[in-house]
Each structure stands twice: as C-alpha cells, then as structure tokens.
Short mmCIF file of C-alpha atoms and ligand atoms in Angstrom, two decimals:
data_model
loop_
_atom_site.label_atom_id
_atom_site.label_comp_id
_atom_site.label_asym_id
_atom_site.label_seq_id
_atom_site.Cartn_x
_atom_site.Cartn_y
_atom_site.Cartn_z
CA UNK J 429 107.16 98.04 72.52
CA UNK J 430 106.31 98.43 76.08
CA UNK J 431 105.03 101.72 77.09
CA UNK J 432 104.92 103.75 80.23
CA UNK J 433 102.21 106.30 81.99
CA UNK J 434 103.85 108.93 81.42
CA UNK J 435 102.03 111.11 83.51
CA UNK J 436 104.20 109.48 86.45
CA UNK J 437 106.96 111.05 85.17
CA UNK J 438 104.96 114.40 85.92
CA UNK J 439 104.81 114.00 89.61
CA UNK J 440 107.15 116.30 90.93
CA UNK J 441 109.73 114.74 93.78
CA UNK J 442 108.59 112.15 96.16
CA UNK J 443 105.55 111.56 97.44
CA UNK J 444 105.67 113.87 100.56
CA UNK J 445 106.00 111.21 103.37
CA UNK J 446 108.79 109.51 101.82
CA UNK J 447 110.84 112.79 101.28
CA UNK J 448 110.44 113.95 105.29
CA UNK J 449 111.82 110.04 106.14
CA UNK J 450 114.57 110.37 103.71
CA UNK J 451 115.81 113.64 105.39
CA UNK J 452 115.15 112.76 108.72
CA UNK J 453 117.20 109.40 107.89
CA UNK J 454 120.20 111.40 106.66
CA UNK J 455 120.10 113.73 109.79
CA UNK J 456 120.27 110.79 111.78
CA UNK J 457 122.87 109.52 110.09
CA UNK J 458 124.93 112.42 109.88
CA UNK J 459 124.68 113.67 113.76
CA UNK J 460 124.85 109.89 115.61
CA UNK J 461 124.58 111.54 118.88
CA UNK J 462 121.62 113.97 118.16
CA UNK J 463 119.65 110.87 116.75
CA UNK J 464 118.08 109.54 120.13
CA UNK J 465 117.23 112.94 120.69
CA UNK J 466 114.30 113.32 117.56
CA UNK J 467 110.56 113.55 118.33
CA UNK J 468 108.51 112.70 115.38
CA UNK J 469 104.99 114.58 115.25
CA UNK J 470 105.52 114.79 111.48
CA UNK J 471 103.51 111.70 109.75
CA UNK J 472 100.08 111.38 111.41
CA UNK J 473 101.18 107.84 112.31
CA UNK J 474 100.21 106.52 115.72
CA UNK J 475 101.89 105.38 118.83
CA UNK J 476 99.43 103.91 121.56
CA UNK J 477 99.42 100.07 120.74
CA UNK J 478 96.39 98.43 119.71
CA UNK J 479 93.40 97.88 123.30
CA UNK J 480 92.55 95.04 125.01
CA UNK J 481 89.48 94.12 123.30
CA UNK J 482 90.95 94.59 119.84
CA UNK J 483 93.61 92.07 120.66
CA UNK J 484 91.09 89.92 122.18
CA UNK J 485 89.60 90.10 119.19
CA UNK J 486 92.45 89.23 117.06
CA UNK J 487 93.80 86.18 118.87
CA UNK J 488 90.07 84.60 118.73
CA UNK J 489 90.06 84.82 115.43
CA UNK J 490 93.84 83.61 115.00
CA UNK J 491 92.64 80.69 116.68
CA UNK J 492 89.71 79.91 114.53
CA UNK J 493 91.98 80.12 111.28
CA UNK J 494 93.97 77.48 113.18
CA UNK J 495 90.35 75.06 113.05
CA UNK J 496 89.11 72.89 110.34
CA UNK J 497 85.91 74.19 111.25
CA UNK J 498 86.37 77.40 111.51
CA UNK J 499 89.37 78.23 108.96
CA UNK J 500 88.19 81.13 106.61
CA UNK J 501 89.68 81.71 102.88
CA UNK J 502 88.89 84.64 100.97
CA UNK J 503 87.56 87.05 102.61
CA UNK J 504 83.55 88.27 100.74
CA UNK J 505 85.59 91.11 98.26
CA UNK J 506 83.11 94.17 99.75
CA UNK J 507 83.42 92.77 103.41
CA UNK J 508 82.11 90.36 105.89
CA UNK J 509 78.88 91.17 106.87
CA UNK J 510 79.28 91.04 111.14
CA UNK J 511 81.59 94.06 109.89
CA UNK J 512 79.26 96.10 107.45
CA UNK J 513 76.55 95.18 109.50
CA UNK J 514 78.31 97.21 112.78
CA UNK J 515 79.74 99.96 110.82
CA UNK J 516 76.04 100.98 109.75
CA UNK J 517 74.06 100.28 113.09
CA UNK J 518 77.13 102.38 115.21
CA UNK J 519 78.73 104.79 112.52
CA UNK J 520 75.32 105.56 110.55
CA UNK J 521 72.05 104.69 111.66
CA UNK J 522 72.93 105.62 115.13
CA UNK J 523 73.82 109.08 113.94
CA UNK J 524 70.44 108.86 112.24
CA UNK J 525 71.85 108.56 109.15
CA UNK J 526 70.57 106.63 106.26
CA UNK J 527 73.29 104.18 105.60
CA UNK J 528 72.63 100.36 104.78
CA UNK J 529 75.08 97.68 105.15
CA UNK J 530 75.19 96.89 101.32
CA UNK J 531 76.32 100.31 100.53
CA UNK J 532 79.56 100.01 103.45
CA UNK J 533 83.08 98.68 101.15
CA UNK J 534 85.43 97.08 103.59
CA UNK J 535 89.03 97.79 102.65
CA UNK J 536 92.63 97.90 103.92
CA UNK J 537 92.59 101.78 104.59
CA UNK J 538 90.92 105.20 103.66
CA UNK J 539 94.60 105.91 101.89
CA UNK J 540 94.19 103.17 99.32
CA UNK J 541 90.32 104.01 98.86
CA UNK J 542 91.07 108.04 98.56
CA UNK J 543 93.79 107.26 96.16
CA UNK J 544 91.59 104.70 93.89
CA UNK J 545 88.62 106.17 94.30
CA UNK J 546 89.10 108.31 90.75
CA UNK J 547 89.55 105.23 88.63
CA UNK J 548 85.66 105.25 88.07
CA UNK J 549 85.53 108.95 86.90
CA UNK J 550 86.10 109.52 83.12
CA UNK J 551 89.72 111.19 82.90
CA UNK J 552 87.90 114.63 81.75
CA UNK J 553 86.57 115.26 85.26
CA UNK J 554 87.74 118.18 86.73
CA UNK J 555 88.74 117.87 90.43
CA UNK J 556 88.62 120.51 92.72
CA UNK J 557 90.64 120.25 95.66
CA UNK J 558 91.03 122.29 99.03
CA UNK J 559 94.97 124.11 99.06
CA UNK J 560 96.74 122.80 101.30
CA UNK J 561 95.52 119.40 101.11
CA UNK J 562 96.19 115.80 101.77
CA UNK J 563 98.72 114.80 98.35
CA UNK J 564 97.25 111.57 97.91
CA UNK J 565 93.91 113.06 96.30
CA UNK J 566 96.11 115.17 93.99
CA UNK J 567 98.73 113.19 93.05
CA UNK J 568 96.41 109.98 92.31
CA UNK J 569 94.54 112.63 89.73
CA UNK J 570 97.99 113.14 88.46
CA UNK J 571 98.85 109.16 87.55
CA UNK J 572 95.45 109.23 85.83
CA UNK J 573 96.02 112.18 83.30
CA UNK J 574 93.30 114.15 84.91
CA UNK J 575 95.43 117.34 86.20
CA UNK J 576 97.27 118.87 83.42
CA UNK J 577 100.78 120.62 83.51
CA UNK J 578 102.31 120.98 86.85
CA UNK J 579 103.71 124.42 87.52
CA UNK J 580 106.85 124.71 89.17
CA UNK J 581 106.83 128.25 89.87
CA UNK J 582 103.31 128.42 91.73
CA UNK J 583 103.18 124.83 92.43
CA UNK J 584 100.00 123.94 90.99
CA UNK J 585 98.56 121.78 87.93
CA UNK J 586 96.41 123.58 85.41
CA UNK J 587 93.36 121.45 85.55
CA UNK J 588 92.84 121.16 88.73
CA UNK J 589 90.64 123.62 90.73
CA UNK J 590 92.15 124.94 93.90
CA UNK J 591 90.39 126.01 97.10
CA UNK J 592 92.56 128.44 99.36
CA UNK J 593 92.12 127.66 102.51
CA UNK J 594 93.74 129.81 104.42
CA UNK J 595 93.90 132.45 107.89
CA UNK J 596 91.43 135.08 106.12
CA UNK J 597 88.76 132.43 105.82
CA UNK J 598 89.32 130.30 108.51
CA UNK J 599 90.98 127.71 106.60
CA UNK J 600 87.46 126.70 105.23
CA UNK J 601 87.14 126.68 101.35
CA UNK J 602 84.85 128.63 99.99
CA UNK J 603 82.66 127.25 97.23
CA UNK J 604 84.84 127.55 93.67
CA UNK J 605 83.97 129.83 91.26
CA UNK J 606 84.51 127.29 87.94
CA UNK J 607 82.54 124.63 88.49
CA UNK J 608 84.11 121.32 88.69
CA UNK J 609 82.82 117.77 88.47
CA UNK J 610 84.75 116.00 91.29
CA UNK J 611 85.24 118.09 94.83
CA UNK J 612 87.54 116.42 97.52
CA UNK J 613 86.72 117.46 101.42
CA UNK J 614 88.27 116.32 104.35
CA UNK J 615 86.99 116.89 107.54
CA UNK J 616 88.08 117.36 110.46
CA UNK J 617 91.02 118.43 108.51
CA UNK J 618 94.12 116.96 107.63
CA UNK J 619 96.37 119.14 107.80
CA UNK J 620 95.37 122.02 109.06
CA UNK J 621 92.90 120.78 111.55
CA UNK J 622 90.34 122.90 110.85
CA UNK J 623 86.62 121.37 110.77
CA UNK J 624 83.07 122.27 108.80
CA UNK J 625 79.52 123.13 110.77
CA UNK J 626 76.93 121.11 109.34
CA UNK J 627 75.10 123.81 107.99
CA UNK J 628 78.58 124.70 106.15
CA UNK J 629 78.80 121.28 104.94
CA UNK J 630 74.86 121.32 103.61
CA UNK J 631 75.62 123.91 101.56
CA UNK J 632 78.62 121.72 99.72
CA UNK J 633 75.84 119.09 99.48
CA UNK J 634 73.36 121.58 97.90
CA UNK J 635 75.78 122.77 95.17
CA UNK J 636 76.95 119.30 94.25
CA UNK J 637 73.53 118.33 93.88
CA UNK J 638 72.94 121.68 91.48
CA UNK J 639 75.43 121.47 89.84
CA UNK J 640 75.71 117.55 89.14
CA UNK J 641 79.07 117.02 91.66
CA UNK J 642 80.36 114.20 93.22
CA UNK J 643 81.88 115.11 96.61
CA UNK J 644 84.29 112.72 98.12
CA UNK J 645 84.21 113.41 101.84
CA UNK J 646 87.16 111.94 103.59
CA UNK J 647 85.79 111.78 107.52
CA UNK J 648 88.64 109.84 108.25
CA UNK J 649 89.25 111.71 111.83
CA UNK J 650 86.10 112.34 112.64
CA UNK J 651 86.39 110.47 115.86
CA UNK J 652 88.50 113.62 117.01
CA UNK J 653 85.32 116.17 116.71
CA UNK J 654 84.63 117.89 120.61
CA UNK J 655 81.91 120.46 119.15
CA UNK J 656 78.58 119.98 118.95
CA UNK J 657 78.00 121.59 115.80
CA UNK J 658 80.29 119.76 113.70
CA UNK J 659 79.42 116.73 111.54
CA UNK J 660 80.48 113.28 111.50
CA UNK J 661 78.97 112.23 108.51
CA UNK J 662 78.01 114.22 105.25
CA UNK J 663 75.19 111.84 105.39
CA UNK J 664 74.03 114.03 108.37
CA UNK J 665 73.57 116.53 105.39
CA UNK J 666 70.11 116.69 103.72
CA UNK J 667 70.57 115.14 99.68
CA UNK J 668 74.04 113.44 100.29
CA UNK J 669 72.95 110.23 99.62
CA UNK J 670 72.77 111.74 95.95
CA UNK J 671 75.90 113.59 95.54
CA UNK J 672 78.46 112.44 98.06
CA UNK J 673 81.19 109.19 98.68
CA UNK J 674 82.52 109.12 102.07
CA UNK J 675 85.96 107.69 103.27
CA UNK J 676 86.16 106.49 107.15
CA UNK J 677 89.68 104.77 108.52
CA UNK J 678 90.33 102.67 111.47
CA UNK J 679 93.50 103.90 111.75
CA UNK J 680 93.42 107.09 113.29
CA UNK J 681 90.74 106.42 116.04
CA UNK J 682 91.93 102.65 116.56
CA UNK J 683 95.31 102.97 115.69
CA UNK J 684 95.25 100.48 112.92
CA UNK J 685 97.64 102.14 110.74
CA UNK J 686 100.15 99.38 110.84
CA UNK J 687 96.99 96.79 111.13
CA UNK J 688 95.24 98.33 107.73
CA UNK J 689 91.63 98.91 107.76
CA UNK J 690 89.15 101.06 106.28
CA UNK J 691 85.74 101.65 103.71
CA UNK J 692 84.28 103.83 101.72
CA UNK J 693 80.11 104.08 101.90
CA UNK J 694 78.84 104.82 98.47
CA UNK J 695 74.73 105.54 98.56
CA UNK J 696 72.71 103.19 95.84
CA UNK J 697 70.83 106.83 95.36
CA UNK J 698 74.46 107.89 93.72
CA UNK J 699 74.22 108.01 89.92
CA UNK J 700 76.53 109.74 87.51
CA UNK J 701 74.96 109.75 83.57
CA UNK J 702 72.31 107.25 84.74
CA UNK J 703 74.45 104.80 86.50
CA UNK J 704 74.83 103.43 90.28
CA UNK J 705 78.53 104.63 91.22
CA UNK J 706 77.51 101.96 93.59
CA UNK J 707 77.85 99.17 90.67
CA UNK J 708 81.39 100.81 89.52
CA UNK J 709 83.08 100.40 92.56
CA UNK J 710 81.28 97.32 93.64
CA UNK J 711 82.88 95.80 89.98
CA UNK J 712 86.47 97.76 90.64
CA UNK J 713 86.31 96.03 93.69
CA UNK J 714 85.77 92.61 92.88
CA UNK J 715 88.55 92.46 90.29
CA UNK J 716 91.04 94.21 91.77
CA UNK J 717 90.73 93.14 95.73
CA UNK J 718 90.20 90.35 97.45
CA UNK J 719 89.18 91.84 100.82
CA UNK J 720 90.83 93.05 104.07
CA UNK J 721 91.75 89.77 106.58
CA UNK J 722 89.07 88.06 108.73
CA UNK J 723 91.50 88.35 111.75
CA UNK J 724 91.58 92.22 110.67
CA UNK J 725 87.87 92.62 110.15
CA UNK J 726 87.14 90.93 113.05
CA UNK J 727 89.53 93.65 115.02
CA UNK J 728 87.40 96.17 113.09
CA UNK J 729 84.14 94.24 114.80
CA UNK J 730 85.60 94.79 118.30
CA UNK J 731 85.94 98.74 117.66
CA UNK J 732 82.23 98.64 117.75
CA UNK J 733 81.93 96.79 121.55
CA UNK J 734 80.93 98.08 124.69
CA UNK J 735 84.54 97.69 126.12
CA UNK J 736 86.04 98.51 122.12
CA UNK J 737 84.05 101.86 122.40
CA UNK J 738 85.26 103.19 125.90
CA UNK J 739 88.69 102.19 124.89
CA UNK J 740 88.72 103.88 121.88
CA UNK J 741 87.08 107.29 123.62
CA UNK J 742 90.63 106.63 125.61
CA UNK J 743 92.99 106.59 122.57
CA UNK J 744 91.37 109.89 120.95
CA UNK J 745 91.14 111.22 124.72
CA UNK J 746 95.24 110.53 124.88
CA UNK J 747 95.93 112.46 121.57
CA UNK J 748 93.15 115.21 122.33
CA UNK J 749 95.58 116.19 125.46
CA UNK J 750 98.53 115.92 123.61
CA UNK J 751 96.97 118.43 120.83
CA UNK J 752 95.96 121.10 123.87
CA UNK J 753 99.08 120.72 124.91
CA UNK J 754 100.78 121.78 121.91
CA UNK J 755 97.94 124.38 120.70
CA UNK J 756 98.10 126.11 123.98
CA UNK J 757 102.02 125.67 124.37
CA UNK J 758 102.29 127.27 120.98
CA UNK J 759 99.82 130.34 121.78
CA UNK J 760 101.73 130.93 125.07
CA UNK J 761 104.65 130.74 123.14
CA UNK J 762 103.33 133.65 120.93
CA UNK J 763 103.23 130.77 117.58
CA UNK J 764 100.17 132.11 115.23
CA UNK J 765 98.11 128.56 116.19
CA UNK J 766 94.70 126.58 114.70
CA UNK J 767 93.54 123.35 114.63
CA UNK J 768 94.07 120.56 117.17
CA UNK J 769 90.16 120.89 119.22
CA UNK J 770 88.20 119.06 116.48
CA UNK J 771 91.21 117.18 114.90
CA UNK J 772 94.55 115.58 116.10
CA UNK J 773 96.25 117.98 114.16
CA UNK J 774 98.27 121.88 114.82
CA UNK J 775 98.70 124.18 112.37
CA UNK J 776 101.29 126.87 112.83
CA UNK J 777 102.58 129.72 111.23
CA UNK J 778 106.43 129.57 110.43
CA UNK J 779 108.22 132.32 112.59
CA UNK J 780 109.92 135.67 110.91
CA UNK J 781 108.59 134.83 107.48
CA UNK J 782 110.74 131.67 107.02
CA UNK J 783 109.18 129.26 104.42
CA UNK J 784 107.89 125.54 105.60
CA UNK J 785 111.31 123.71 104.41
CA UNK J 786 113.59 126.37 105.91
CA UNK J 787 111.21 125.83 109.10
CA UNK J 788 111.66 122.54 109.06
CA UNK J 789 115.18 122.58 107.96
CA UNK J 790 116.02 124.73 111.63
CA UNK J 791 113.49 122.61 113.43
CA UNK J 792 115.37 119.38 112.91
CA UNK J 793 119.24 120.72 113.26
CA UNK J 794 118.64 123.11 116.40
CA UNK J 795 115.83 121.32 118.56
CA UNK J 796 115.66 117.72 116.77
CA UNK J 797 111.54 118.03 115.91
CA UNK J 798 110.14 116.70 112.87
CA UNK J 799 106.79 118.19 111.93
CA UNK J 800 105.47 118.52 108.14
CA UNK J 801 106.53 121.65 105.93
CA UNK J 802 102.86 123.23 105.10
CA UNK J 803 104.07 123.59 101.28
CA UNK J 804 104.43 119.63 101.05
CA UNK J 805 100.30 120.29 100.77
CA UNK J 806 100.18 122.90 98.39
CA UNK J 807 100.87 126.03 97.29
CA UNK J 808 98.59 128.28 100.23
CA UNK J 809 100.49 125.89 102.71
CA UNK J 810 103.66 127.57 102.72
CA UNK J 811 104.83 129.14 105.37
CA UNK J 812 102.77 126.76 107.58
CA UNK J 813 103.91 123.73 109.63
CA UNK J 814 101.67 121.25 110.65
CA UNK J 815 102.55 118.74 113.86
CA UNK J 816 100.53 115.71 114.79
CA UNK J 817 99.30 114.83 118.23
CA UNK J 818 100.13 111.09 117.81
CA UNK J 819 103.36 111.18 120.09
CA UNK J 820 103.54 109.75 123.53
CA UNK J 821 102.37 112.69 125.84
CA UNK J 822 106.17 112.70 127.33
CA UNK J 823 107.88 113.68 123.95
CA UNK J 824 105.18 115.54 123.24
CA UNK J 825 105.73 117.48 126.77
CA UNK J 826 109.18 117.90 125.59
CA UNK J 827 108.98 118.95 121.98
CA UNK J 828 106.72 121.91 123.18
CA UNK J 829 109.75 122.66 125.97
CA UNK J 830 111.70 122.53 123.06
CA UNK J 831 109.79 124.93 120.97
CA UNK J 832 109.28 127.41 123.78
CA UNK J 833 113.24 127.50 123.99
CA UNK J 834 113.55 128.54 120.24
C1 MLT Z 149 99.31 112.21 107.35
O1 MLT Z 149 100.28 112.35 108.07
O2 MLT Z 149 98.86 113.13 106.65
C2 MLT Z 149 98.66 110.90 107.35
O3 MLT Z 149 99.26 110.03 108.22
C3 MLT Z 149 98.72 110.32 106.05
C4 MLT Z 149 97.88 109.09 105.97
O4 MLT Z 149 97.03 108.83 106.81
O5 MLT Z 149 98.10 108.39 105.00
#
C-alpha cells in the first residue's frame, strides 16, 4: 500500500506566496473596477526586463544551439565551467575570498538550493532559524520530519530553534542559547531588510566552528549592500570555509527570476563526521539535476562583463531609489520604518496595533497595495508588513501617495 509523507500534511495553509496571490486574485475578481488600480510590492519579484548584454548573450547562444557545431546537450550537472570559472574570479577571489571554481554548484535558483539544501543533514539536526524569516528554510525542514509539532497558538514548531529578531535588537539575532546543529542566515535580509557587520557575522562563524555548526548563509541580495562595513560573503569571515554553505541568486540583482539561475558554494574544507559536504551535494546533484540551460548559463556569464556589470549597478541603482523612496515616504509619514539602505526591502510597523493580515486586509480594500503580512514569516513578524522595492518607480511614487493618504 502506497504511503504518504505525512509530515506534508503538517504544513499549516499555503505556502505564503501562493496564499497573498489567491487573495489578491479574489479581490480582483470581486471589485472589476478597483483591479487596474493594484500595485504589487508584495512578492520580491522583479519588474525591469532583462539588459542589453544579457540578451546579447542569450540570442548568441540561441544561435549556437541552432549549429551542428555548436549544439550543446546536457548541460555538466555542477555547471559549465566559463560560468564557475566567473562566479569565483568576480564574486570571490575579487573580494579576496578563498573560493575555487570546483567548489561553485550552478543551479536554477537560490529558492530550489535553500529549500534542498537539508536533504544531506541527518533528520535529527536541529535547525535554528532567524523569526521572521524566509518560509522556504522552515517549511522544507518541515517535509523532512526535522521540526516537530507545529503550534497553532504561538505559531511555531517544537524542534526548531527560533531567533527573535526584532526592534529591541535591531532585527539582528542574537546567538541562541540551545545549541543547534544547522543555523540559517540571510543577509541583507529578506524580509526585514536588515543587514550583519562583518565583525557580527565573524562571530556566527566562530560559534559554528565551536560548536560543530553548519551555517547556511543565504547572500542572495547582497548586490543591494551601500555600507562599507557590511559583508558580501561569509567567506569574508575568518574559518568559514569550515563551517559555512552560502546561497547567491541571479535573480534579484539580474532580474532572472522568471529566467532561473543560481548556486550554492560549498568549501572542500567543509566536513560534517569526517566527510566533504562537498561530496554530498556534489552526489545529490548529479542524480537529481541535470544542470541549469547553456543559453541560461551563458546569460549568467554576461552578468560578469564590463557592460553586464555597469548594467547591473543600474538595475540595483533603480530599486535602491525606489526603496528611499518608500523608507523616507514612510518616516515622513510618521510609519515606524527599517530596512531598504542595504536591501531592496521595507519593513514597517502595522499602524494602531492592527495585526499583519488585518493590515493587509485594509491595505488592499481602501488603497489597492499589496505588501506581505510580517506574520506570513513567523511568529515575531506580526504586526509587521514588509514591501518590496521591485515596482516600477511610478507605482511605486504612487503607492507611497497612497499610503500618506491613509
Ligand atoms: C520573497 O518575496 O520573499 C522572494 O521573492 C521569495 C523568493 O525569492 O523566492
């Protein structure tokens, strides 16, 4: 007799992203003339199309599949080298980190690679997580049997460590008290925008490598950071290379979210019980994925150009205004207001005590704005709202109207 994984049938609701669409879709529906009228900075999904050199890139490479001579099949399951190869010369050793080619896994997005990432941890792992915090990291933990009992009450699962991240602390986490074996960090921060110093970061590094913990640092917006003191790698962290996996996207900083592409670096240095993490996940890989397109990976090349580069530094520099916009629209507007300098995110207080769905719930009927109700990230995120700066500057300029009007 077949059997399920039952520990699906723990997840509470839909995964968050889906639920916000589904409600949005039945506002539409049900108020025909208000639906031109929504502004969606709710999903951090992006809306400049893809640069000039990228689709350079990308109709090259259409044409070679069209050639005899040049037609490529599978893609190499860890990547094409021309790829690897520019990810560590630009990403790594130009930071001055220690990162080799070999140890750079080309995928189709820092999503897929956050959520699978668990599969070569033993299900008795404890994970510690920051609260609120991107749902993928939790939720994945979930479908593997690894968080416990889900409480409805305080929303939270009972073995599963959570960090409060919150106003009092400056929405960093501050190192856990139980020790746990896994420890999930993203930043700059998704969602409250909030980022890490490096010497805030080193001292993650130096308790993982204490206490024998795997961090899995998810730098997917790190192309976002404007302060000097803020890291872009944990590999810019002394001892990383033994404790810590790191995530990186194309999506956010080249707007490949519809495109899919992403890795994961995992150090060879990285051992768990006396083996190579590097080997696990270089195996997982192989058998389960047969590599991200060549006409994608050779987008992913282009990123790394002269021209690639400045147009990139134009995409973030397009969002970056947006998020001023809204951070200083907000504070004028007398909104309790973080994130948005190191991170296309704003994280906002809900007004008069109203929790994140009510917020969201008036948001949508009375000015027609979807944002993302803080709770949807955990328990220490209600009352909190986060909006993204991915709009077009225009409905950006006019959801902040909007909000001033409330
Ligand atoms: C978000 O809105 O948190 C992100 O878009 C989710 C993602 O990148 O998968």
């Amino acid at each position: 007799m077949a059997k399920i994984n039952d520990n699906y049938l723990k997840l509470p609701g839909s995964y968050l992203f889906s639920t916000i669409a589904k409600k949005v879709a039945a506002y539409a529906e049900a108020n025909p003339d208000k639906k031109d009228e929504i502004i969606r900075l709710g999903i951090g999904d992006v809306t400049r199309p893809l640069t000039p050199t990228i689709i350079a890139a990308m109709h090259k490479a259409v044409d070679e599949m069209a050639d005899e001579a040049t037609f490529r099949g599978y893609a190499p399951d860890l990547g094409y080298e021309f790829l690897r190869k520019a990810i560590a010369d630009n990403d790594y050793k130009a930071r001055g980190c220690e990162v080799e080619a070999d140890e750079i896994f080309v995928s189709d997005g820092a999503k897929c690679d956050s959520g699978n990432i668990q599969e070569i941890f033993g299900t008795d792992n404890k994970i510690a997580v920051c609260d609120p915090v991107y749902p993928v990291y939790v939720d994945t933990n979930v479908m593997a049997g690894r968080a416990g009992t889900y409480d409805e009450k305080t929303g939270t699962w009972s073995d599963v460590i959570y960090m409060p991240c919150t106003a009092e602390n400056g929405f960093a986490p501050e190192l856990p008290e139980e020790k746990p074996d896994l420890i999930y960090l993203c930043f700059p921060n998704n969602p409250t925008g909030a980022t890490i110093t490096k010497d805030a970061l080193q001292k993650w590094v130096d308790y993982a490598n204490s206490n024998s913990c795997v961090i899995i640092y998810d730098a997917a917006y790190e192309a976002y950071i404007s302060e000097d003191n803020v890291p872009h790698s944990i590999y810019e962290c002394e001892g990383a290379r033994k404790c810590a996996i790191e995530l990186r996207s194309f999506s956010k900083n080249a707007g490949f979210t519809g495109v899919r592409l992403g890795f994961t670096v995992i150090p060879k240095d990285l051992t768990v019980e006396g083996t190579r993490l590097h080997a696990l996940w270089a195996r997982r890989h192989g058998t389960k994925y047969n590599g991200a397109p060549y006409i994608i990976q050779r987008a992913g090349e282009a990123v790394y150009s002269e021209s690639g580069k400045a147009e990139i530094r134009g995409l973030v520099g397009y969002y970056m205004k947006n998020a001023a916009y809204i951070l200083n629209g907000l504070k004028d507007a007398g909104f309790e207001v973080s994130g948005g300098v190191n991170a296309p995110y704003i994280w906002l207080k809900a007004p008069d005590g109203m929790s994140s769905w009510d917020f969201f719930d008036y948001l949508l009927n009375k000015v027609q704005i979807v944002g993302t109700p803080g709770s949807g990230f955990g328990p220490s995120g209600e009352t909190y709202f986060r909006l993204t700066a991915f709009g077009s500057y225009e409905n950006t300029v006019r959801a902040v109207d909007r909000l001033k009007g409330l």
